[in-house]
Amino acid sequence: MLLLAFALRLYRLDYFSLRGDESFTVLFVQKSFAQMWEEIRTVEPNPPLMYLLLRGWVVLAGASEFTTRFFSVGWGVLGVALIYRVAREIFAHSFTAPAVIRGRGLALGAAFLFAINPYQIWHSQDVRNYTMWPALSLLALVFLWEWIRTARRLYLLWFVVAELAALYTHYYEAFILLALNIFVFVWLWIQRAPRDKIPRAIFHWTGAQVVLALLYLPWTLFFSNRVSSYGEGSGQKGVALWDIGQRTFSSFMLGETLEANARAAAWVVLALALVLILIYLARQSGSLAAFFLLYVGVPTLAVFILNLARPLFLERYLNGIAPAYYLLFAFGVSALVAIPRRRFVQSLRVAALAFFSLLALLALSNYFYNPAYAK
């Protein structure tokens, strides 16, 4: 699966010249460190971590289209490995794992959907932070679910480290962190955790959030002016909540290089399937259904509210929640084992994977070969 992800992201990596934002990024990290740092604080609308790492990468590997895009390729492939691990933590090992899930099939399915996804491949061939962010966010989820499962404070420490890295990669990771906080506090009160352990867990979790705030908020409040001032001339203002949800879901599942009619038909089919998957998941595990609804819903709602005042919505600004959709559809395909007729079930699973593969093939064919969809 990792080799497949790597091959798809490496293919024709330097065929297109750098687009505008990529060119800006590559030139930006080659400025003097003092100038780059000052402009991160006053000009560039993203946090500093990606630029600092890319600067070091350029020193080691050079600044060509291939080498700079290879930086994003690495994060894209890492995301495939991490979504496999997240799926294992949430479904296979979690105390809330539905009885219908067996073995590694669901995790492999999630990795497969991430590996062939046209949207993720596009950004894996783009010198920006939109593959690094989901990878670090997924890494934080791995440690969060390990902590939920074992209550070991070491995992909570590593969660803080990974989450802090994600926050310093994209500001909108804060919305995902908000969703995780809502889930954790609700879970602690309504789940089967022993009542005598709840106060200790709340204390540990709250302490972790205080550490995150102390290490992150000073940057947003005092060291950078971009959180409060950025917005003029970027994104689209006043986008309806339904449109934000529909556009991000369609992009994350189908990419942006699929022919318009095929994309319109496919996203409706996928949206109906997603509703059925969520209903089934809720019947199997209400806490897991709540987790995914918060994981997707809170950041989407937060971006909508922010967008009412400032033009700060583009689909890629929510790429941190894209893995939720791949996890849910992998669950849906795996859950077909609940159907009694074995041969029929296998046919359905093959058909579902073939459907995703065909959509990816069409979108990637346009991306790689159709000039109308070129960068």
mmCIF file of C-alpha atoms in Angstrom:
data_model
loop_
_atom_site.group_PDB
_atom_site.id
_atom_site.type_symbol
_atom_site.label_atom_id
_atom_site.label_comp_id
_atom_site.label_asym_id
_atom_site.label_seq_id
_atom_site.Cartn_x
_atom_site.Cartn_y
_atom_site.Cartn_z
ATOM 1 C CA MET A 1 0.000 0.000 0.000
ATOM 2 C CA LEU A 2 2.835 2.383 0.833
ATOM 3 C CA LEU A 3 4.614 1.533 -2.423
ATOM 4 C CA LEU A 4 1.397 2.238 -4.328
ATOM 5 C CA ALA A 5 1.004 5.590 -2.568
ATOM 6 C CA PHE A 6 4.654 6.444 -3.236
ATOM 7 C CA ALA A 7 4.459 5.502 -6.928
ATOM 8 C CA LEU A 8 1.299 7.543 -7.555
ATOM 9 C CA ARG A 9 2.780 10.590 -5.840
ATOM 10 C CA LEU A 10 6.158 10.277 -7.547
ATOM 11 C CA TYR A 11 4.753 9.826 -11.067
ATOM 12 C CA ARG A 12 5.427 12.897 -13.268
ATOM 13 C CA LEU A 13 6.347 14.803 -10.132
ATOM 14 C CA ASP A 14 8.247 17.520 -11.967
ATOM 15 C CA TYR A 15 6.238 17.460 -15.208
ATOM 16 C CA PHE A 16 4.431 20.715 -14.408
ATOM 17 C CA SER A 17 6.362 23.820 -13.490
ATOM 18 C CA LEU A 18 5.775 25.295 -10.041
ATOM 19 C CA ARG A 19 2.459 27.111 -9.741
ATOM 20 C CA GLY A 20 2.208 30.512 -8.066
ATOM 21 C CA ASP A 21 1.922 29.483 -4.422
ATOM 22 C CA GLU A 22 4.603 26.856 -4.885
ATOM 23 C CA SER A 23 6.981 29.362 -6.444
ATOM 24 C CA PHE A 24 6.358 31.764 -3.585
ATOM 25 C CA THR A 25 7.110 29.004 -1.063
ATOM 26 C CA VAL A 26 10.348 27.877 -2.710
ATOM 27 C CA LEU A 27 11.629 31.447 -3.032
ATOM 28 C CA PHE A 28 10.432 32.290 0.470
ATOM 29 C CA VAL A 29 12.478 29.594 2.222
ATOM 30 C CA GLN A 30 15.636 30.691 0.385
ATOM 31 C CA LYS A 31 15.611 34.202 1.821
ATOM 32 C CA SER A 32 17.891 35.065 4.686
ATOM 33 C CA PHE A 33 16.633 33.494 7.904
ATOM 34 C CA ALA A 34 16.002 36.888 9.518
ATOM 35 C CA GLN A 35 13.919 38.088 6.567
ATOM 36 C CA MET A 36 12.014 34.816 6.277
ATOM 37 C CA TRP A 37 11.182 34.809 9.986
ATOM 38 C CA GLU A 38 10.014 38.413 9.928
ATOM 39 C CA GLU A 39 7.764 37.718 6.935
ATOM 40 C CA ILE A 40 6.332 34.587 8.562
ATOM 41 C CA ARG A 41 5.179 36.888 11.342
ATOM 42 C CA THR A 42 3.883 39.699 9.120
ATOM 43 C CA VAL A 43 3.200 38.427 5.574
ATOM 44 C CA GLU A 44 2.775 34.669 5.260
ATOM 45 C CA PRO A 45 -0.645 33.380 6.468
ATOM 46 C CA ASN A 46 0.606 29.992 7.677
ATOM 47 C CA PRO A 47 2.507 29.054 10.861
ATOM 48 C CA PRO A 48 6.283 28.558 10.712
ATOM 49 C CA LEU A 49 6.932 24.817 11.037
ATOM 50 C CA MET A 50 6.586 23.830 7.378
ATOM 51 C CA TYR A 51 8.836 26.683 6.256
ATOM 52 C CA LEU A 52 11.520 25.829 8.782
ATOM 53 C CA LEU A 53 11.566 22.159 7.771
ATOM 54 C CA LEU A 54 11.394 22.924 4.054
ATOM 55 C CA ARG A 55 14.256 25.393 4.435
ATOM 56 C CA GLY A 56 16.435 22.636 5.862
ATOM 57 C CA TRP A 57 15.272 20.229 3.135
ATOM 58 C CA VAL A 58 16.206 22.715 0.383
ATOM 59 C CA VAL A 59 19.676 23.114 1.889
ATOM 60 C CA LEU A 60 20.145 19.331 1.762
ATOM 61 C CA ALA A 61 18.357 18.425 -1.482
ATOM 62 C CA GLY A 62 18.145 21.563 -3.609
ATOM 63 C CA ALA A 63 15.298 23.740 -4.871
ATOM 64 C CA SER A 64 14.181 22.079 -8.115
ATOM 65 C CA GLU A 65 10.569 21.152 -8.854
ATOM 66 C CA PHE A 66 11.340 17.494 -8.101
ATOM 67 C CA THR A 67 13.210 17.941 -4.837
ATOM 68 C CA THR A 68 10.891 20.537 -3.316
ATOM 69 C CA ARG A 69 7.779 18.572 -4.246
ATOM 70 C CA PHE A 70 9.407 15.421 -2.882
ATOM 71 C CA PHE A 71 9.133 17.076 0.545
ATOM 72 C CA SER A 72 5.344 16.941 0.185
ATOM 73 C CA VAL A 73 5.459 13.418 -1.254
ATOM 74 C CA GLY A 74 7.054 12.168 1.955
ATOM 75 C CA TRP A 75 4.311 13.608 4.118
ATOM 76 C CA GLY A 76 1.650 12.238 1.769
ATOM 77 C CA VAL A 77 3.014 8.700 2.017
ATOM 78 C CA LEU A 78 3.378 9.048 5.790
ATOM 79 C CA GLY A 79 -0.311 9.979 5.930
ATOM 80 C CA VAL A 80 -1.186 6.603 4.370
ATOM 81 C CA ALA A 81 0.766 4.756 7.076
ATOM 82 C CA LEU A 82 -0.778 6.871 9.822
ATOM 83 C CA ILE A 83 -4.378 6.472 8.700
ATOM 84 C CA TYR A 84 -3.807 2.694 8.849
ATOM 85 C CA ARG A 85 -2.617 3.065 12.440
ATOM 86 C CA VAL A 86 -5.490 5.393 13.363
ATOM 87 C CA ALA A 87 -7.989 2.907 11.963
ATOM 88 C CA ARG A 88 -6.423 0.154 14.037
ATOM 89 C CA GLU A 89 -6.549 2.293 17.166
ATOM 90 C CA ILE A 90 -10.143 3.425 16.693
ATOM 91 C CA PHE A 91 -11.774 0.247 15.424
ATOM 92 C CA ALA A 92 -9.590 -2.803 16.057
ATOM 93 C CA HIS A 93 -8.232 -1.993 19.519
ATOM 94 C CA SER A 94 -10.703 0.544 20.858
ATOM 95 C CA PHE A 95 -13.084 -0.411 23.662
ATOM 96 C CA THR A 96 -15.862 0.792 21.355
ATOM 97 C CA ALA A 97 -14.889 -1.411 18.410
ATOM 98 C CA PRO A 98 -18.075 -2.740 16.746
ATOM 99 C CA ALA A 99 -18.296 -6.504 16.830
ATOM 100 C CA VAL A 100 -18.759 -6.573 13.047
ATOM 101 C CA ILE A 101 -15.157 -5.455 12.403
ATOM 102 C CA ARG A 102 -12.639 -8.257 11.958
ATOM 103 C CA GLY A 103 -8.874 -8.151 11.417
ATOM 104 C CA ARG A 104 -6.948 -5.546 9.500
ATOM 105 C CA GLY A 105 -9.332 -5.215 6.578
ATOM 106 C CA LEU A 106 -10.764 -1.872 7.652
ATOM 107 C CA ALA A 107 -7.336 -0.336 8.256
ATOM 108 C CA LEU A 108 -6.075 -1.554 4.889
ATOM 109 C CA GLY A 109 -9.200 -0.159 3.254
ATOM 110 C CA ALA A 110 -8.610 3.269 4.782
ATOM 111 C CA ALA A 111 -4.960 3.187 3.679
ATOM 112 C CA PHE A 112 -6.035 2.200 0.163
ATOM 113 C CA LEU A 113 -8.546 5.051 -0.120
ATOM 114 C CA PHE A 114 -5.935 7.526 1.123
ATOM 115 C CA ALA A 115 -3.254 6.091 -1.199
ATOM 116 C CA ILE A 116 -5.277 6.428 -4.425
ATOM 117 C CA ASN A 117 -7.193 9.592 -3.549
ATOM 118 C CA PRO A 118 -6.784 12.193 -6.335
ATOM 119 C CA TYR A 119 -7.059 15.164 -3.983
ATOM 120 C CA GLN A 120 -4.327 13.895 -1.681
ATOM 121 C CA ILE A 121 -2.104 12.999 -4.639
ATOM 122 C CA TRP A 122 -2.539 16.502 -6.104
ATOM 123 C CA HIS A 123 -1.422 18.086 -2.839
ATOM 124 C CA SER A 124 1.367 15.543 -2.399
ATOM 125 C CA GLN A 125 2.793 17.001 -5.610
ATOM 126 C CA ASP A 126 2.444 20.568 -4.371
ATOM 127 C CA VAL A 127 5.008 22.488 -2.316
ATOM 128 C CA ARG A 128 2.670 23.641 0.425
ATOM 129 C CA ASN A 129 1.590 22.401 3.855
ATOM 130 C CA TYR A 130 -1.543 20.466 2.870
ATOM 131 C CA THR A 131 -0.019 16.989 3.207
ATOM 132 C CA MET A 132 2.148 17.761 6.225
ATOM 133 C CA TRP A 133 -0.876 19.010 8.177
ATOM 134 C CA PRO A 134 -3.100 15.876 7.823
ATOM 135 C CA ALA A 135 -0.124 13.621 8.580
ATOM 136 C CA LEU A 136 0.682 15.412 11.840
ATOM 137 C CA SER A 137 -2.988 15.612 12.765
ATOM 138 C CA LEU A 138 -3.313 11.852 12.230
ATOM 139 C CA LEU A 139 -0.211 11.284 14.350
ATOM 140 C CA ALA A 140 -1.865 13.226 17.172
ATOM 141 C CA LEU A 141 -4.970 11.026 16.792
ATOM 142 C CA VAL A 142 -2.858 7.879 17.164
ATOM 143 C CA PHE A 143 -1.589 9.054 20.552
ATOM 144 C CA LEU A 144 -5.024 10.337 21.616
ATOM 145 C CA TRP A 145 -6.648 6.938 21.067
ATOM 146 C CA GLU A 146 -3.729 5.155 22.714
ATOM 147 C CA TRP A 147 -4.301 7.354 25.765
ATOM 148 C CA ILE A 148 -8.049 6.720 25.687
ATOM 149 C CA ARG A 149 -7.402 2.971 25.498
ATOM 150 C CA THR A 150 -4.631 2.690 28.106
ATOM 151 C CA ALA A 151 -4.825 5.927 30.184
ATOM 152 C CA ARG A 152 -1.007 6.055 30.098
ATOM 153 C CA ARG A 153 0.254 9.609 30.492
ATOM 154 C CA LEU A 154 3.177 8.978 28.143
ATOM 155 C CA TYR A 155 0.743 8.812 25.221
ATOM 156 C CA LEU A 156 -0.816 12.077 26.331
ATOM 157 C CA LEU A 157 2.640 13.673 26.314
ATOM 158 C CA TRP A 158 3.252 12.491 22.767
ATOM 159 C CA PHE A 159 -0.209 13.727 21.823
ATOM 160 C CA VAL A 160 0.800 17.210 22.984
ATOM 161 C CA VAL A 161 3.984 17.065 20.900
ATOM 162 C CA ALA A 162 2.203 15.890 17.733
ATOM 163 C CA GLU A 163 -0.742 18.243 18.188
ATOM 164 C CA LEU A 164 1.568 21.190 18.749
ATOM 165 C CA ALA A 165 3.381 20.333 15.505
ATOM 166 C CA ALA A 166 0.035 20.196 13.670
ATOM 167 C CA LEU A 167 -0.993 23.566 15.131
ATOM 168 C CA TYR A 168 2.292 25.091 13.996
ATOM 169 C CA THR A 169 1.650 23.691 10.510
ATOM 170 C CA HIS A 170 -1.888 25.038 9.941
ATOM 171 C CA TYR A 171 -3.953 27.392 12.065
ATOM 172 C CA TYR A 172 -7.194 25.511 11.372
ATOM 173 C CA GLU A 173 -5.884 22.523 13.313
ATOM 174 C CA ALA A 174 -7.247 24.486 16.288
ATOM 175 C CA PHE A 175 -10.765 23.586 15.109
ATOM 176 C CA ILE A 176 -9.888 19.878 15.087
ATOM 177 C CA LEU A 177 -8.453 20.253 18.586
ATOM 178 C CA LEU A 178 -11.726 21.864 19.683
ATOM 179 C CA ALA A 179 -13.626 18.851 18.321
ATOM 180 C CA LEU A 180 -11.316 16.465 20.183
ATOM 181 C CA ASN A 181 -11.844 18.357 23.419
ATOM 182 C CA ILE A 182 -15.611 18.152 23.107
ATOM 183 C CA PHE A 183 -15.392 14.430 22.406
ATOM 184 C CA VAL A 184 -13.019 13.651 25.274
ATOM 185 C CA PHE A 185 -14.997 15.550 27.919
ATOM 186 C CA VAL A 186 -18.293 14.034 26.769
ATOM 187 C CA TRP A 187 -16.777 10.540 26.582
ATOM 188 C CA LEU A 188 -15.321 10.789 30.089
ATOM 189 C CA TRP A 189 -18.745 11.432 31.556
ATOM 190 C CA ILE A 190 -20.953 9.065 29.578
ATOM 191 C CA GLN A 191 -18.732 6.061 28.836
ATOM 192 C CA ARG A 192 -17.938 3.018 30.907
ATOM 193 C CA ALA A 193 -14.757 4.346 32.485
ATOM 194 C CA PRO A 194 -14.701 3.695 36.236
ATOM 195 C CA ARG A 195 -16.064 6.722 38.049
ATOM 196 C CA ASP A 196 -13.088 6.918 40.384
ATOM 197 C CA LYS A 197 -10.767 7.352 37.373
ATOM 198 C CA ILE A 198 -12.748 10.123 35.668
ATOM 199 C CA PRO A 199 -11.435 13.043 37.797
ATOM 200 C CA ARG A 200 -7.841 11.899 37.219
ATOM 201 C CA ALA A 201 -8.400 11.591 33.452
ATOM 202 C CA ILE A 202 -10.003 15.047 33.343
ATOM 203 C CA PHE A 203 -7.085 16.476 35.282
ATOM 204 C CA HIS A 204 -4.535 14.922 32.912
ATOM 205 C CA TRP A 205 -6.415 15.975 29.776
ATOM 206 C CA THR A 206 -6.966 19.510 31.045
ATOM 207 C CA GLY A 207 -3.298 19.765 31.940
ATOM 208 C CA ALA A 208 -2.377 18.734 28.399
ATOM 209 C CA GLN A 209 -4.619 21.467 26.988
ATOM 210 C CA VAL A 210 -3.030 24.045 29.287
ATOM 211 C CA VAL A 211 0.423 23.032 28.045
ATOM 212 C CA LEU A 212 -0.752 23.317 24.440
ATOM 213 C CA ALA A 213 -2.207 26.763 25.124
ATOM 214 C CA LEU A 214 0.978 27.988 26.805
ATOM 215 C CA LEU A 215 3.132 26.774 23.922
ATOM 216 C CA TYR A 216 0.850 27.951 21.109
ATOM 217 C CA LEU A 217 -1.271 30.968 22.071
ATOM 218 C CA PRO A 218 1.693 33.335 22.587
ATOM 219 C CA TRP A 219 2.587 32.822 18.921
ATOM 220 C CA THR A 220 -0.914 33.708 17.721
ATOM 221 C CA LEU A 221 -1.389 36.610 20.150
ATOM 222 C CA PHE A 222 2.008 38.285 20.307
ATOM 223 C CA PHE A 223 4.512 36.976 17.755
ATOM 224 C CA SER A 224 2.368 36.935 14.606
ATOM 225 C CA ASN A 225 -0.238 39.361 13.300
ATOM 226 C CA ARG A 226 -1.588 37.034 10.620
ATOM 227 C CA VAL A 227 -4.327 35.380 12.682
ATOM 228 C CA SER A 228 -6.081 38.694 13.244
ATOM 229 C CA SER A 229 -5.269 40.464 9.967
ATOM 230 C CA TYR A 230 -5.193 37.853 7.207
ATOM 231 C CA GLY A 231 -8.166 37.511 4.915
ATOM 232 C CA GLU A 232 -8.294 40.280 2.358
ATOM 233 C CA GLY A 233 -8.225 38.901 -1.155
ATOM 234 C CA SER A 234 -8.108 35.235 -0.157
ATOM 235 C CA GLY A 235 -10.788 32.603 -0.291
ATOM 236 C CA GLN A 236 -14.502 33.328 -0.637
ATOM 237 C CA LYS A 237 -16.709 35.172 1.815
ATOM 238 C CA GLY A 238 -20.247 34.285 2.800
ATOM 239 C CA VAL A 239 -20.241 30.669 1.554
ATOM 240 C CA ALA A 240 -23.278 28.766 2.860
ATOM 241 C CA LEU A 241 -22.702 25.954 5.368
ATOM 242 C CA TRP A 242 -24.229 23.413 2.987
ATOM 243 C CA ASP A 243 -21.907 24.535 0.191
ATOM 244 C CA ILE A 244 -18.843 24.278 2.445
ATOM 245 C CA GLY A 245 -19.813 20.742 3.451
ATOM 246 C CA GLN A 246 -20.688 19.663 -0.096
ATOM 247 C CA ARG A 247 -17.604 21.178 -1.702
ATOM 248 C CA THR A 248 -15.144 19.783 0.814
ATOM 249 C CA PHE A 249 -16.728 16.316 0.788
ATOM 250 C CA SER A 250 -16.750 16.249 -3.017
ATOM 251 C CA SER A 251 -13.149 17.443 -3.251
ATOM 252 C CA PHE A 252 -11.798 15.125 -0.568
ATOM 253 C CA MET A 253 -13.469 12.062 -2.073
ATOM 254 C CA LEU A 254 -13.241 12.776 -5.814
ATOM 255 C CA GLY A 255 -10.538 15.394 -6.276
ATOM 256 C CA GLU A 256 -10.973 18.423 -8.506
ATOM 257 C CA THR A 257 -9.987 16.931 -11.848
ATOM 258 C CA LEU A 258 -13.011 14.728 -12.511
ATOM 259 C CA GLU A 259 -15.349 15.742 -15.343
ATOM 260 C CA ALA A 260 -18.190 17.896 -13.946
ATOM 261 C CA ASN A 261 -21.136 15.584 -14.730
ATOM 262 C CA ALA A 262 -19.363 12.499 -13.413
ATOM 263 C CA ARG A 263 -18.354 14.369 -10.283
ATOM 264 C CA ALA A 264 -21.910 15.615 -9.664
ATOM 265 C CA ALA A 265 -23.362 12.120 -9.995
ATOM 266 C CA ALA A 266 -20.631 10.445 -7.963
ATOM 267 C CA TRP A 267 -20.775 12.779 -4.985
ATOM 268 C CA VAL A 268 -24.546 12.248 -4.619
ATOM 269 C CA VAL A 269 -24.032 8.470 -4.529
ATOM 270 C CA LEU A 270 -21.219 8.834 -2.019
ATOM 271 C CA ALA A 271 -23.198 11.255 0.151
ATOM 272 C CA LEU A 272 -26.120 8.818 0.391
ATOM 273 C CA ALA A 273 -23.710 6.012 1.227
ATOM 274 C CA LEU A 274 -22.093 8.172 3.916
ATOM 275 C CA VAL A 275 -25.466 8.783 5.582
ATOM 276 C CA LEU A 276 -26.145 5.035 5.679
ATOM 277 C CA ILE A 277 -22.665 4.358 7.062
ATOM 278 C CA LEU A 278 -23.133 6.903 9.860
ATOM 279 C CA ILE A 279 -26.538 5.442 10.757
ATOM 280 C CA TYR A 280 -25.095 1.945 10.915
ATOM 281 C CA LEU A 281 -22.076 3.111 12.909
ATOM 282 C CA ALA A 282 -24.362 4.906 15.388
ATOM 283 C CA ARG A 283 -26.280 1.668 15.942
ATOM 284 C CA GLN A 284 -23.032 -0.210 16.558
ATOM 285 C CA SER A 285 -21.258 2.437 18.637
ATOM 286 C CA GLY A 286 -22.792 5.784 19.511
ATOM 287 C CA SER A 287 -19.491 7.101 20.827
ATOM 288 C CA LEU A 288 -17.670 6.406 17.577
ATOM 289 C CA ALA A 289 -20.440 7.993 15.540
ATOM 290 C CA ALA A 290 -20.240 11.046 17.814
ATOM 291 C CA PHE A 291 -16.462 11.158 17.367
ATOM 292 C CA PHE A 292 -16.706 11.273 13.571
ATOM 293 C CA LEU A 293 -19.555 13.782 13.570
ATOM 294 C CA LEU A 294 -17.495 16.072 15.813
ATOM 295 C CA TYR A 295 -14.289 15.416 13.841
ATOM 296 C CA VAL A 296 -15.965 16.588 10.631
ATOM 297 C CA GLY A 297 -18.714 18.863 11.916
ATOM 298 C CA VAL A 298 -16.933 21.154 14.367
ATOM 299 C CA PRO A 299 -14.163 22.334 11.975
ATOM 300 C CA THR A 300 -16.683 22.726 9.140
ATOM 301 C CA LEU A 301 -19.006 24.809 11.327
ATOM 302 C CA ALA A 302 -16.092 26.861 12.662
ATOM 303 C CA VAL A 303 -14.881 27.680 9.147
ATOM 304 C CA PHE A 304 -18.437 28.645 8.175
ATOM 305 C CA ILE A 305 -18.773 31.021 11.141
ATOM 306 C CA LEU A 306 -15.368 32.544 10.440
ATOM 307 C CA ASN A 307 -16.221 32.878 6.771
ATOM 308 C CA LEU A 308 -19.257 35.031 7.577
ATOM 309 C CA ALA A 309 -16.903 37.845 8.546
ATOM 310 C CA ARG A 310 -13.735 37.122 6.549
ATOM 311 C CA PRO A 311 -13.116 35.414 3.183
ATOM 312 C CA LEU A 312 -11.238 32.461 4.596
ATOM 313 C CA PHE A 313 -12.694 29.400 2.887
ATOM 314 C CA LEU A 314 -11.116 27.212 0.263
ATOM 315 C CA GLU A 315 -11.547 23.446 0.249
ATOM 316 C CA ARG A 316 -7.915 22.809 1.117
ATOM 317 C CA TYR A 317 -8.299 24.827 4.332
ATOM 318 C CA LEU A 318 -10.184 21.815 5.742
ATOM 319 C CA ASN A 319 -7.898 19.064 4.444
ATOM 320 C CA GLY A 320 -7.094 18.119 8.035
ATOM 321 C CA ILE A 321 -10.513 16.460 8.357
ATOM 322 C CA ALA A 322 -10.333 14.597 5.021
ATOM 323 C CA PRO A 323 -9.068 11.371 6.702
ATOM 324 C CA ALA A 324 -12.397 11.099 8.536
ATOM 325 C CA TYR A 325 -14.164 10.393 5.251
ATOM 326 C CA TYR A 326 -11.684 7.698 4.216
ATOM 327 C CA LEU A 327 -12.030 6.049 7.624
ATOM 328 C CA LEU A 328 -15.828 6.109 7.414
ATOM 329 C CA PHE A 329 -15.979 4.640 3.920
ATOM 330 C CA ALA A 330 -13.449 1.972 4.884
ATOM 331 C CA PHE A 331 -15.736 1.130 7.813
ATOM 332 C CA GLY A 332 -18.695 0.982 5.450
ATOM 333 C CA VAL A 333 -16.962 -1.454 3.096
ATOM 334 C CA SER A 334 -15.758 -3.596 6.014
ATOM 335 C CA ALA A 335 -19.206 -3.598 7.617
ATOM 336 C CA LEU A 336 -20.608 -5.467 4.619
ATOM 337 C CA VAL A 337 -19.528 -8.633 6.436
ATOM 338 C CA ALA A 338 -22.687 -8.224 8.495
ATOM 339 C CA ILE A 339 -24.690 -9.370 5.461
ATOM 340 C CA PRO A 340 -25.310 -13.135 5.810
ATOM 341 C CA ARG A 341 -24.613 -14.255 2.224
ATOM 342 C CA ARG A 342 -20.834 -14.628 2.037
ATOM 343 C CA ARG A 343 -20.311 -14.738 -1.745
ATOM 344 C CA PHE A 344 -22.646 -11.797 -2.269
ATOM 345 C CA VAL A 345 -20.767 -9.811 0.383
ATOM 346 C CA GLN A 346 -17.417 -10.415 -1.287
ATOM 347 C CA SER A 347 -18.861 -9.218 -4.585
ATOM 348 C CA LEU A 348 -20.160 -6.056 -2.939
ATOM 349 C CA ARG A 349 -16.804 -5.300 -1.353
ATOM 350 C CA VAL A 350 -14.946 -5.817 -4.619
ATOM 351 C CA ALA A 351 -17.506 -3.636 -6.422
ATOM 352 C CA ALA A 352 -17.114 -0.860 -3.839
ATOM 353 C CA LEU A 353 -13.321 -0.855 -4.095
ATOM 354 C CA ALA A 354 -13.552 -1.012 -7.896
ATOM 355 C CA PHE A 355 -15.895 2.004 -7.840
ATOM 356 C CA PHE A 356 -13.405 4.071 -5.823
ATOM 357 C CA SER A 357 -10.558 2.873 -8.032
ATOM 358 C CA LEU A 358 -12.388 3.817 -11.236
ATOM 359 C CA LEU A 359 -13.191 7.309 -9.956
ATOM 360 C CA ALA A 360 -9.555 7.784 -8.922
ATOM 361 C CA LEU A 361 -8.327 6.507 -12.294
ATOM 362 C CA LEU A 362 -10.527 8.959 -14.204
ATOM 363 C CA ALA A 363 -9.552 11.909 -12.010
ATOM 364 C CA LEU A 364 -5.847 11.076 -12.085
ATOM 365 C CA SER A 365 -5.925 10.548 -15.843
ATOM 366 C CA ASN A 366 -7.248 14.091 -16.257
ATOM 367 C CA TYR A 367 -4.743 15.450 -13.770
ATOM 368 C CA PHE A 368 -1.738 13.849 -15.408
ATOM 369 C CA TYR A 369 -2.680 14.086 -19.083
ATOM 370 C CA ASN A 370 -5.527 16.544 -19.743
ATOM 371 C CA PRO A 371 -4.234 20.114 -20.260
ATOM 372 C CA ALA A 372 -7.592 21.505 -19.111
ATOM 373 C CA TYR A 373 -6.814 20.317 -15.565
ATOM 374 C CA ALA A 374 -3.101 21.139 -15.500
ATOM 375 C CA LYS A 375 -1.655 23.111 -12.624
#
